[in-house]
Amino acid sequence: MQVWKFGGTSVGKPERMHSIRNLITEDSTRKIVVLSALSGTTNALISIGESLKANNDAEATQKIEELYAHYETFIKELYKTPAGYAEGKAIIDKEFSFIRSLVSIKPFSVKQEKEIVAEGELLSTQMFEAYLREEGVNAVLLPALDFMLIDADNEPVLKFTEEKLSSILSQLEDKQVFITQGFICRNPRGEVDNLKRGGSDYTASLIGGAIVADEVQIWTDIDGMHNNDPRIVKKTFPIRELTFEEAAELAYFGAKILHPSTITPAKLKGVPVRLKNTMEPSAYGTLIADKTSDREIKAIAAKDNLTAIYIHSTRMLNAYGFLRRVFEVFEKYKTPVDMITTSEVSVSVTIDNDEHLEEIMAELRQFADLEECDNDQTIVCIVGNFSADKEGIALKVLDAMKNIPIRMISYGASEHNISLLIHGKHKAEALNALNERCFLYEDAMKSIFSAP
Ligand code: ADP
Ligand code: ASP
Ligand code: MG
């Protein structure tokens, strides 16, 4: 069995849904198909929630009706028969009547906020399932809220998904295609919740891990993981193969094509992840598995909006226990540290969640001197094969960065990551300079045209 996930742009137009129908029925592999919301919908729902939170009901109602009009137009082109259209209309009317009912709920709480953003995936999956039915495809809709759960720390409970899905699927052995919602889940209070923005990728790999799928395929609007951010750098090219570790680093450090946690469950269960382009299905894409290629520098990604904290020990040199005390503070406030550099008496770290920054700083000040924090920092992450016996890699990277101020450098923590901390305003320049210095045009041609 395979798990195929289609992102927002892949379901964002009626003709795209028609192509997906063809793609998923081209062969006889059993599939769980995970869908995102239509592109733009989650943003629109968040914006409606913001208007409601601000008690701006008229504005919210206007946004709701604009979104409804979009869906009305969409279903006119999606379905081919009056009966199909009637089903589509019933689905959007039901979901929008729920969305409209939220306008009268005061105060508009986090619970309602989560319910409203879940509507995007609830709409897309029901509309698509009704379309498959119209087309005579034997598909079943599996509600993600029945088997996707997060715990009190917002971590998915894989065991729950394993048990629930195994029991659900054992009763549907004659079925070929299953449709489910990405992104949404329940929390320990039984409420509707989600896996954060871009979370449908994570849903797919959690399901893939839970059923130990043969493969997880992430279908999107680009032909696989590129060697650099295509939104910022012009000459980028797709990478055919990545290891789980390399892909996890790239996703965590900002390659938007994958939700940061996507690789974790796939790696845990050894399920290969393939990235494919819905607009160009014959393109090879990227295969993420155990195998690696010899290439040294493979790809570059960047993670923005970080805060750097600079901590100096107030005690003498050779003090031990200092690092433990520092990290206990971050642990207490459940704040992950992304990057660390140390000297004899100092440690600098970056965090991307500054919700508890004030408390963290206050506690650190009890045993350390702190410099002023720096906001708007960016980690540039260079991923590849950097085993200890290789020479010249850092030279290449630093040569590319020769005109850009670097605040922190981390090399050697793993064999496949070099991280540099720079101010966010230098990000585009850094990514372009690294692209010029670390990738040759011939490499790109080889990657695009040769067989894997
Ligand atoms: P989906 O809606 O299918 O989940 P996303 O917009 O979340 O799609 O992710 C795909 C986008 O990720 C691409 O269009 C591309 O602009 C962006 N992206 C950023 N970094 C990379 C990268 N290294 N390789 C490929 N795409 C990337
Ligand atoms: N619809 C959600 C979002 O826009 C989840 C996803 O697309 O992966 O963030
Ligand atoms: Mg995405």
Coordinates of C-alpha atoms and ligand atoms in Angstrom, one line a residue:
M1 CA 0.0 0.0 0.0
Q2 CA 1.2 3.5 -0.7
V3 CA 0.3 7.0 0.7
W4 CA 0.0 9.8 -1.9
K5 CA -0.4 13.4 -0.7
F6 CA -1.5 16.2 -2.9
G7 CA -0.9 19.8 -1.8
G8 CA -2.9 23.0 -2.2
T9 CA -1.9 23.8 -5.8
S10 CA -2.4 20.2 -6.8
V11 CA -6.1 20.4 -5.8
G12 CA -6.5 24.1 -6.3
K13 CA -8.3 24.0 -9.7
P14 CA -11.1 21.7 -11.0
E15 CA -8.9 20.4 -13.8
R16 CA -6.2 19.6 -11.3
M17 CA -8.6 17.4 -9.4
H18 CA -9.4 15.7 -12.8
S19 CA -5.7 15.0 -13.3
I20 CA -5.3 13.6 -9.8
R21 CA -8.2 11.3 -10.5
N22 CA -6.3 9.9 -13.5
L23 CA -3.0 9.7 -11.6
I24 CA -4.4 7.7 -8.6
T25 CA -6.2 5.2 -10.8
E26 CA -3.4 4.7 -13.4
D27 CA -2.2 1.5 -11.6
S28 CA -3.8 -1.0 -9.3
T29 CA -1.7 -0.1 -6.1
R30 CA -3.9 0.4 -3.1
K31 CA -3.5 4.0 -1.9
I32 CA -4.4 6.3 0.9
V33 CA -4.7 9.7 -0.8
V34 CA -4.1 12.6 1.6
L35 CA -5.4 16.0 0.4
S36 CA -4.7 19.5 1.5
A37 CA -7.1 22.4 1.3
L38 CA -7.5 24.1 -2.1
S39 CA -4.7 26.7 -2.4
G40 CA -5.5 29.9 -0.7
T41 CA -8.3 28.4 1.5
T42 CA -6.4 28.0 4.7
N43 CA -5.1 31.5 4.5
A44 CA -8.7 32.7 3.9
L45 CA -10.0 30.7 6.8
I46 CA -7.3 32.1 9.1
S47 CA -8.2 35.6 8.0
I48 CA -11.9 35.0 8.7
G49 CA -10.9 33.8 12.2
E50 CA -8.8 36.9 12.8
S51 CA -11.8 39.1 11.9
L52 CA -14.0 37.1 14.2
K53 CA -11.4 37.4 17.0
A54 CA -11.5 41.2 16.5
N55 CA -15.3 41.1 16.7
N56 CA -15.4 42.4 13.2
D57 CA -18.4 40.3 12.2
A58 CA -19.4 42.2 9.1
E59 CA -15.8 41.9 7.7
A60 CA -15.8 38.1 8.6
T61 CA -19.2 37.6 6.9
Q62 CA -17.9 39.3 3.7
K63 CA -14.8 37.1 3.6
I64 CA -17.0 34.0 4.2
E65 CA -19.3 34.9 1.3
E66 CA -16.3 35.6 -1.0
L67 CA -14.9 32.2 -0.2
Y68 CA -18.3 30.5 -0.7
A69 CA -18.5 32.1 -4.1
H70 CA -15.1 30.6 -5.0
Y71 CA -16.4 27.2 -4.1
E72 CA -19.6 27.6 -6.0
T73 CA -17.6 28.4 -9.1
F74 CA -15.2 25.5 -8.4
I75 CA -17.9 22.8 -8.2
K76 CA -19.6 24.0 -11.5
E77 CA -16.4 22.9 -13.3
L78 CA -15.5 19.9 -11.1
Y79 CA -18.6 17.8 -11.6
K80 CA -19.9 16.7 -15.0
T81 CA -23.4 15.6 -14.2
P82 CA -26.3 17.4 -12.5
A83 CA -26.3 14.7 -9.8
G84 CA -22.6 15.2 -9.1
Y85 CA -23.1 19.0 -9.0
A86 CA -26.0 18.5 -6.5
E87 CA -23.7 16.5 -4.2
G88 CA -21.0 19.1 -4.4
K89 CA -23.4 21.8 -3.6
A90 CA -24.8 19.9 -0.6
I91 CA -21.2 19.5 0.7
I92 CA -20.2 23.1 0.4
D93 CA -23.6 24.3 1.8
K94 CA -23.2 22.0 4.8
E95 CA -19.6 23.2 5.6
F96 CA -20.3 26.8 5.0
S97 CA -23.4 26.7 7.2
F98 CA -21.0 25.6 9.9
I99 CA -18.5 28.3 9.1
R100 CA -21.4 30.9 9.2
S101 CA -22.6 29.6 12.5
L102 CA -19.2 30.5 14.1
V103 CA -20.0 34.2 13.5
S104 CA -22.5 34.2 16.4
I105 CA -20.2 32.4 18.9
K106 CA -18.8 34.9 21.5
P107 CA -16.0 35.0 22.5
F108 CA -14.3 33.5 19.5
S109 CA -11.8 31.2 21.2
V110 CA -8.8 29.1 20.1
K111 CA -11.1 26.1 19.9
Q112 CA -13.2 27.8 17.2
E113 CA -10.1 29.1 15.5
K114 CA -8.9 25.5 15.1
E115 CA -12.3 24.3 13.9
I116 CA -12.5 27.0 11.2
V117 CA -9.0 26.2 9.7
A118 CA -9.9 22.5 9.6
E119 CA -12.7 23.3 7.1
G120 CA -10.3 23.6 4.1
E121 CA -9.3 19.9 4.3
L122 CA -12.9 18.8 5.2
L123 CA -14.2 20.6 2.0
S124 CA -11.5 19.4 -0.4
T125 CA -11.7 15.8 0.6
Q126 CA -15.5 15.5 0.5
M127 CA -15.7 17.3 -2.8
F128 CA -13.0 15.0 -4.3
E129 CA -14.7 11.9 -3.0
A130 CA -18.0 12.9 -4.5
Y131 CA -16.2 13.5 -7.8
L132 CA -14.6 10.1 -7.7
R133 CA -18.0 8.6 -7.0
E134 CA -19.4 10.5 -10.0
E135 CA -16.6 9.0 -12.1
G136 CA -17.4 5.5 -10.8
V137 CA -14.1 5.1 -8.9
N138 CA -14.5 2.8 -5.9
A139 CA -13.1 5.1 -3.2
V140 CA -13.7 5.5 0.6
L141 CA -13.4 8.6 2.7
L142 CA -11.6 8.0 6.0
P143 CA -12.1 10.9 8.4
A144 CA -8.7 11.9 9.7
L145 CA -10.3 13.0 13.0
D146 CA -10.9 9.3 13.7
F147 CA -7.2 8.3 13.7
M148 CA -5.0 11.4 13.9
L149 CA -4.2 12.5 17.5
I150 CA -1.7 14.8 19.1
D151 CA -0.7 14.7 22.8
A152 CA -0.4 17.6 25.3
D153 CA 2.9 18.6 23.8
N154 CA 1.4 18.8 20.3
E155 CA 3.3 15.7 19.3
P156 CA 1.5 13.1 17.1
V157 CA 0.6 9.9 18.8
L158 CA 1.8 7.4 16.2
K159 CA 0.7 4.3 18.2
F160 CA -2.9 5.6 18.2
T161 CA -2.8 6.1 14.4
E162 CA -1.3 2.6 13.9
E163 CA -4.0 0.9 16.0
K164 CA -7.0 2.9 14.7
L165 CA -6.0 2.6 11.0
S166 CA -5.2 -1.1 11.2
S167 CA -8.7 -1.7 12.6
I168 CA -10.4 0.6 10.0
L169 CA -8.5 -0.8 7.1
S170 CA -9.1 -4.5 8.1
Q171 CA -12.8 -3.9 7.5
L172 CA -12.2 -2.4 4.1
E173 CA -10.0 -5.1 2.5
D174 CA -11.9 -5.0 -0.8
K175 CA -11.3 -1.3 -1.3
Q176 CA -8.6 0.2 -3.5
V177 CA -8.5 3.9 -2.9
F178 CA -8.9 5.8 0.4
I179 CA -9.2 9.6 0.7
T180 CA -8.4 11.4 3.9
Q181 CA -7.6 14.9 5.2
G182 CA -4.1 16.2 5.7
F183 CA -3.2 18.6 8.5
I184 CA -6.1 18.0 10.9
C185 CA -6.2 15.9 14.0
R186 CA -7.7 15.8 17.5
N187 CA -6.0 16.9 20.7
P188 CA -6.2 15.2 24.1
R189 CA -9.4 17.2 24.9
G190 CA -11.1 15.6 21.9
E191 CA -11.2 18.9 20.1
V192 CA -10.3 19.6 16.5
D193 CA -6.6 20.6 16.1
N194 CA -3.9 20.6 13.5
L195 CA -0.3 19.8 12.7
K196 CA 0.7 23.4 12.0
R197 CA 1.0 25.1 8.6
G198 CA 2.0 22.8 5.8
G199 CA 1.0 19.8 8.0
S200 CA -0.5 17.7 5.3
D201 CA 3.0 16.4 4.4
Y202 CA 3.4 15.3 8.0
T203 CA 0.0 13.6 8.0
A204 CA 1.1 11.6 4.9
S205 CA 4.3 10.4 6.5
L206 CA 2.6 9.6 9.8
I207 CA 0.1 7.5 8.0
G208 CA 2.9 6.0 5.9
G209 CA 4.8 5.1 9.1
A210 CA 1.7 3.8 10.8
I211 CA 0.8 1.3 8.1
V212 CA 4.5 0.8 7.1
A213 CA 3.6 1.8 3.5
D214 CA 5.7 0.7 0.6
E215 CA 6.2 4.4 -0.2
V216 CA 5.0 7.9 0.7
Q217 CA 4.6 10.2 -2.3
I218 CA 4.3 13.9 -1.8
W219 CA 2.8 15.5 -5.0
T220 CA 3.4 19.2 -5.3
D221 CA 4.0 22.0 -7.8
I222 CA 7.7 21.4 -8.4
D223 CA 9.8 18.5 -9.6
G224 CA 11.3 17.4 -6.3
M225 CA 13.7 18.9 -3.7
H226 CA 15.9 21.5 -5.4
N227 CA 19.5 22.2 -4.5
N228 CA 18.5 25.7 -3.3
D229 CA 15.4 27.8 -2.6
P230 CA 13.8 28.3 -6.1
R231 CA 11.9 31.3 -4.8
I232 CA 15.1 33.1 -4.2
V233 CA 17.7 31.6 -6.4
K234 CA 17.3 31.4 -10.2
K235 CA 19.5 28.5 -11.3
T236 CA 18.3 25.6 -9.1
F237 CA 17.9 22.0 -10.1
P238 CA 16.2 18.9 -8.7
I239 CA 18.1 16.4 -6.6
R240 CA 17.4 12.8 -7.5
E241 CA 18.4 11.1 -4.2
L242 CA 18.6 12.2 -0.6
T243 CA 19.1 10.2 2.5
F244 CA 16.5 10.5 5.3
E245 CA 19.0 12.5 7.3
E246 CA 19.8 15.0 4.5
A247 CA 16.1 15.5 3.7
A248 CA 15.2 16.0 7.4
E249 CA 17.9 18.7 7.7
L250 CA 16.6 20.5 4.6
A251 CA 13.0 20.3 5.7
Y252 CA 13.8 21.4 9.3
F253 CA 16.0 24.3 8.0
G254 CA 13.5 25.8 5.7
A255 CA 13.0 23.9 2.5
K256 CA 9.3 24.7 2.3
I257 CA 8.5 21.7 0.0
L258 CA 8.3 19.6 3.2
H259 CA 6.8 20.3 6.6
P260 CA 9.8 20.3 9.0
S261 CA 8.8 17.0 10.7
T262 CA 7.8 15.0 7.6
I263 CA 10.9 12.8 7.5
T264 CA 10.8 11.6 11.2
P265 CA 8.1 8.9 11.0
A266 CA 9.2 7.8 7.5
K267 CA 12.8 7.3 8.7
L268 CA 11.6 5.6 11.9
K269 CA 9.7 3.0 9.9
G270 CA 12.1 2.9 6.9
V271 CA 9.4 4.1 4.5
P272 CA 10.9 5.8 1.3
V273 CA 9.5 9.2 0.5
R274 CA 9.2 10.4 -3.1
L275 CA 8.6 14.0 -4.1
K276 CA 6.7 14.3 -7.4
N277 CA 5.3 17.1 -9.6
T278 CA 1.6 17.0 -10.2
M279 CA 2.0 19.3 -13.2
E280 CA 4.7 17.1 -14.7
P281 CA 4.2 13.5 -13.4
S282 CA 6.8 12.0 -15.7
A283 CA 9.6 14.1 -14.1
Y284 CA 11.8 11.9 -11.8
G285 CA 11.4 14.0 -8.7
T286 CA 13.4 13.1 -5.6
L287 CA 13.6 9.8 -3.8
I288 CA 14.4 10.0 -0.1
A289 CA 15.6 6.7 1.4
D290 CA 18.7 5.2 2.9
K291 CA 20.9 5.4 -0.2
T292 CA 23.3 8.3 -0.7
S293 CA 25.3 9.6 -3.6
D294 CA 28.9 10.7 -3.4
R295 CA 28.2 14.3 -4.1
E296 CA 29.6 16.5 -1.3
I297 CA 27.5 19.6 -1.2
K298 CA 23.9 18.6 -2.2
A299 CA 21.6 21.4 -1.2
I300 CA 21.1 24.6 0.7
A301 CA 18.1 25.8 2.7
A302 CA 17.4 28.7 5.0
K303 CA 15.3 29.1 8.1
D304 CA 14.2 32.7 9.0
N305 CA 12.9 34.7 11.9
L306 CA 15.3 33.3 14.6
T307 CA 16.4 34.9 17.7
A308 CA 20.1 34.6 18.8
I309 CA 20.9 34.6 22.6
Y310 CA 24.4 35.2 23.8
I311 CA 25.2 33.7 27.2
H312 CA 28.4 34.2 29.2
S313 CA 29.3 32.3 32.3
T314 CA 29.8 34.5 35.3
R315 CA 32.1 31.9 36.9
M316 CA 35.8 31.1 36.4
L317 CA 37.2 29.1 33.5
N318 CA 36.8 25.3 33.6
A319 CA 33.4 25.6 35.4
Y320 CA 31.4 22.5 34.7
G321 CA 27.6 22.1 34.9
F322 CA 27.2 25.5 33.1
L323 CA 25.8 24.0 29.8
R324 CA 23.5 21.7 31.8
R325 CA 22.0 24.7 33.6
V326 CA 21.6 26.7 30.4
F327 CA 19.8 23.9 28.6
E328 CA 17.6 23.1 31.6
V329 CA 16.1 26.6 31.2
F330 CA 15.2 25.9 27.5
E331 CA 13.8 22.5 28.5
K332 CA 11.6 24.1 31.2
Y333 CA 10.0 26.4 28.7
K334 CA 9.7 23.7 26.0
T335 CA 11.7 25.8 23.6
P336 CA 13.8 23.9 21.1
V337 CA 17.3 25.3 20.4
D338 CA 18.3 25.2 16.7
M339 CA 21.9 26.1 16.7
I340 CA 24.7 26.2 19.3
T341 CA 28.2 27.5 19.4
T342 CA 30.5 27.4 22.4
S343 CA 33.7 28.9 23.7
E344 CA 35.4 28.3 27.1
V345 CA 33.1 30.7 28.9
S346 CA 30.3 31.5 26.5
V347 CA 27.5 29.8 24.7
S348 CA 25.4 31.2 21.9
V349 CA 22.1 29.6 20.8
T350 CA 19.3 30.3 18.4
I351 CA 15.6 29.7 19.0
D352 CA 12.7 30.1 16.6
N353 CA 9.9 30.2 19.2
D354 CA 10.3 33.3 21.2
E355 CA 7.0 32.9 23.1
H356 CA 8.9 32.5 26.4
L357 CA 11.9 34.7 25.6
E358 CA 11.4 37.0 28.5
E359 CA 11.1 34.2 31.1
I360 CA 14.1 32.4 29.6
M361 CA 16.3 35.5 29.7
A362 CA 15.3 36.2 33.3
E363 CA 16.2 32.7 34.4
L364 CA 19.5 32.7 32.5
R365 CA 20.4 36.0 34.2
Q366 CA 20.4 34.3 37.6
F367 CA 23.7 32.5 36.7
A368 CA 25.0 34.1 33.5
D369 CA 25.6 37.5 31.8
L370 CA 23.6 38.0 28.7
E371 CA 24.2 40.3 25.8
E372 CA 21.3 41.9 23.9
C373 CA 19.5 39.3 21.8
D374 CA 19.5 39.6 18.0
N375 CA 16.2 39.2 16.2
D376 CA 15.6 38.5 12.5
Q377 CA 18.4 36.0 12.2
T378 CA 18.6 33.4 9.5
I379 CA 20.3 30.0 9.6
V380 CA 21.7 29.0 6.2
C381 CA 22.1 25.2 6.2
I382 CA 24.4 23.5 3.8
V383 CA 23.5 19.8 3.5
G384 CA 25.6 16.9 1.9
N385 CA 28.3 14.4 2.6
F386 CA 30.8 15.9 4.9
S387 CA 32.6 12.9 6.4
A388 CA 35.5 13.7 8.7
D389 CA 38.2 12.8 6.1
K390 CA 37.0 15.3 3.5
E391 CA 38.9 18.5 3.0
G392 CA 38.1 21.8 1.4
I393 CA 34.3 21.9 2.0
A394 CA 34.3 24.6 4.7
L395 CA 36.7 26.6 2.5
K396 CA 34.3 26.5 -0.4
V397 CA 31.4 27.5 1.8
L398 CA 33.3 30.3 3.6
D399 CA 34.7 31.6 0.3
A400 CA 31.2 32.0 -1.0
M401 CA 30.3 33.9 2.1
K402 CA 33.3 36.2 2.0
N403 CA 31.3 39.4 1.7
I404 CA 28.6 38.5 4.2
P405 CA 28.9 39.0 8.0
I406 CA 28.6 35.6 9.8
R407 CA 27.4 35.6 13.4
M408 CA 27.7 31.8 14.2
I409 CA 29.2 28.7 12.4
S410 CA 28.4 25.1 13.2
Y411 CA 30.3 22.3 11.5
G412 CA 30.9 18.7 12.6
A413 CA 27.8 18.0 14.6
S414 CA 26.7 15.6 12.0
E415 CA 28.4 14.4 8.7
H416 CA 25.8 16.2 6.6
N417 CA 25.2 19.7 7.9
I418 CA 27.1 23.0 8.0
S419 CA 25.1 25.8 9.5
L420 CA 25.8 29.5 9.4
L421 CA 23.9 32.2 11.2
I422 CA 23.5 35.5 9.4
H423 CA 21.2 38.5 9.6
G424 CA 18.0 37.9 7.7
K425 CA 18.7 40.9 5.4
H426 CA 21.7 39.0 3.8
K427 CA 19.7 35.8 3.1
A428 CA 19.1 36.2 -0.6
E429 CA 22.7 37.3 -1.2
A430 CA 24.0 34.3 0.8
L431 CA 21.9 31.7 -1.0
N432 CA 22.8 33.1 -4.4
A433 CA 26.5 33.3 -3.5
L434 CA 26.6 29.7 -2.2
N435 CA 24.8 28.6 -5.4
E436 CA 27.4 30.2 -7.6
R437 CA 30.3 28.8 -5.6
C438 CA 29.1 25.3 -4.7
F439 CA 27.2 24.1 -7.7
L440 CA 28.5 24.0 -11.2
Y441 CA 26.2 24.4 -14.2
E442 CA 27.3 21.0 -15.5
D443 CA 26.1 19.4 -12.3
A444 CA 22.7 20.8 -13.0
M445 CA 22.6 19.4 -16.5
K446 CA 23.8 16.0 -15.3
S447 CA 21.1 15.9 -12.6
I448 CA 18.3 16.9 -15.0
F449 CA 19.2 14.8 -18.0
S450 CA 21.0 11.6 -16.9
A451 CA 19.3 8.5 -15.6
P452 CA 19.4 8.0 -11.8
Ligands
ADP1 P1 2.1 22.2 -1.4 O1 1.0 23.2 -1.4 O2 2.0 21.2 -2.5 O3 2.3 21.6 0.0 P2 4.3 24.0 -0.9 O4 4.0 25.4 -1.4 O5 4.1 23.8 0.6 O6 3.4 23.0 -1.8 O7 5.8 23.5 -1.3 C1 6.2 23.6 -2.6 C2 7.0 24.9 -2.8 O8 8.2 24.8 -1.9 C3 7.6 25.1 -4.2 O9 6.7 25.7 -5.0 C4 8.9 25.9 -3.9 O10 8.6 27.3 -4.2 C5 9.1 25.8 -2.4 N1 10.5 25.4 -2.1 C6 11.3 26.0 -1.1 N2 12.5 25.4 -1.1 C7 12.4 24.4 -2.0 C8 13.4 23.4 -2.4 N3 14.6 23.4 -1.9 N4 13.1 22.6 -3.4 C9 11.8 22.6 -3.9 N5 10.9 23.5 -3.6 C10 11.2 24.4 -2.6
ASP2 N1 -3.9 23.5 4.4 C1 -2.8 23.5 5.4 C2 -1.9 24.8 5.1 O1 -2.2 25.5 4.2 C3 -2.0 22.3 5.4 C4 -1.2 22.0 4.1 O2 -1.5 22.5 3.1 O3 -0.3 21.2 4.2 O4 -1.0 25.0 5.9
MG3 MG 3.2 22.3 1.7

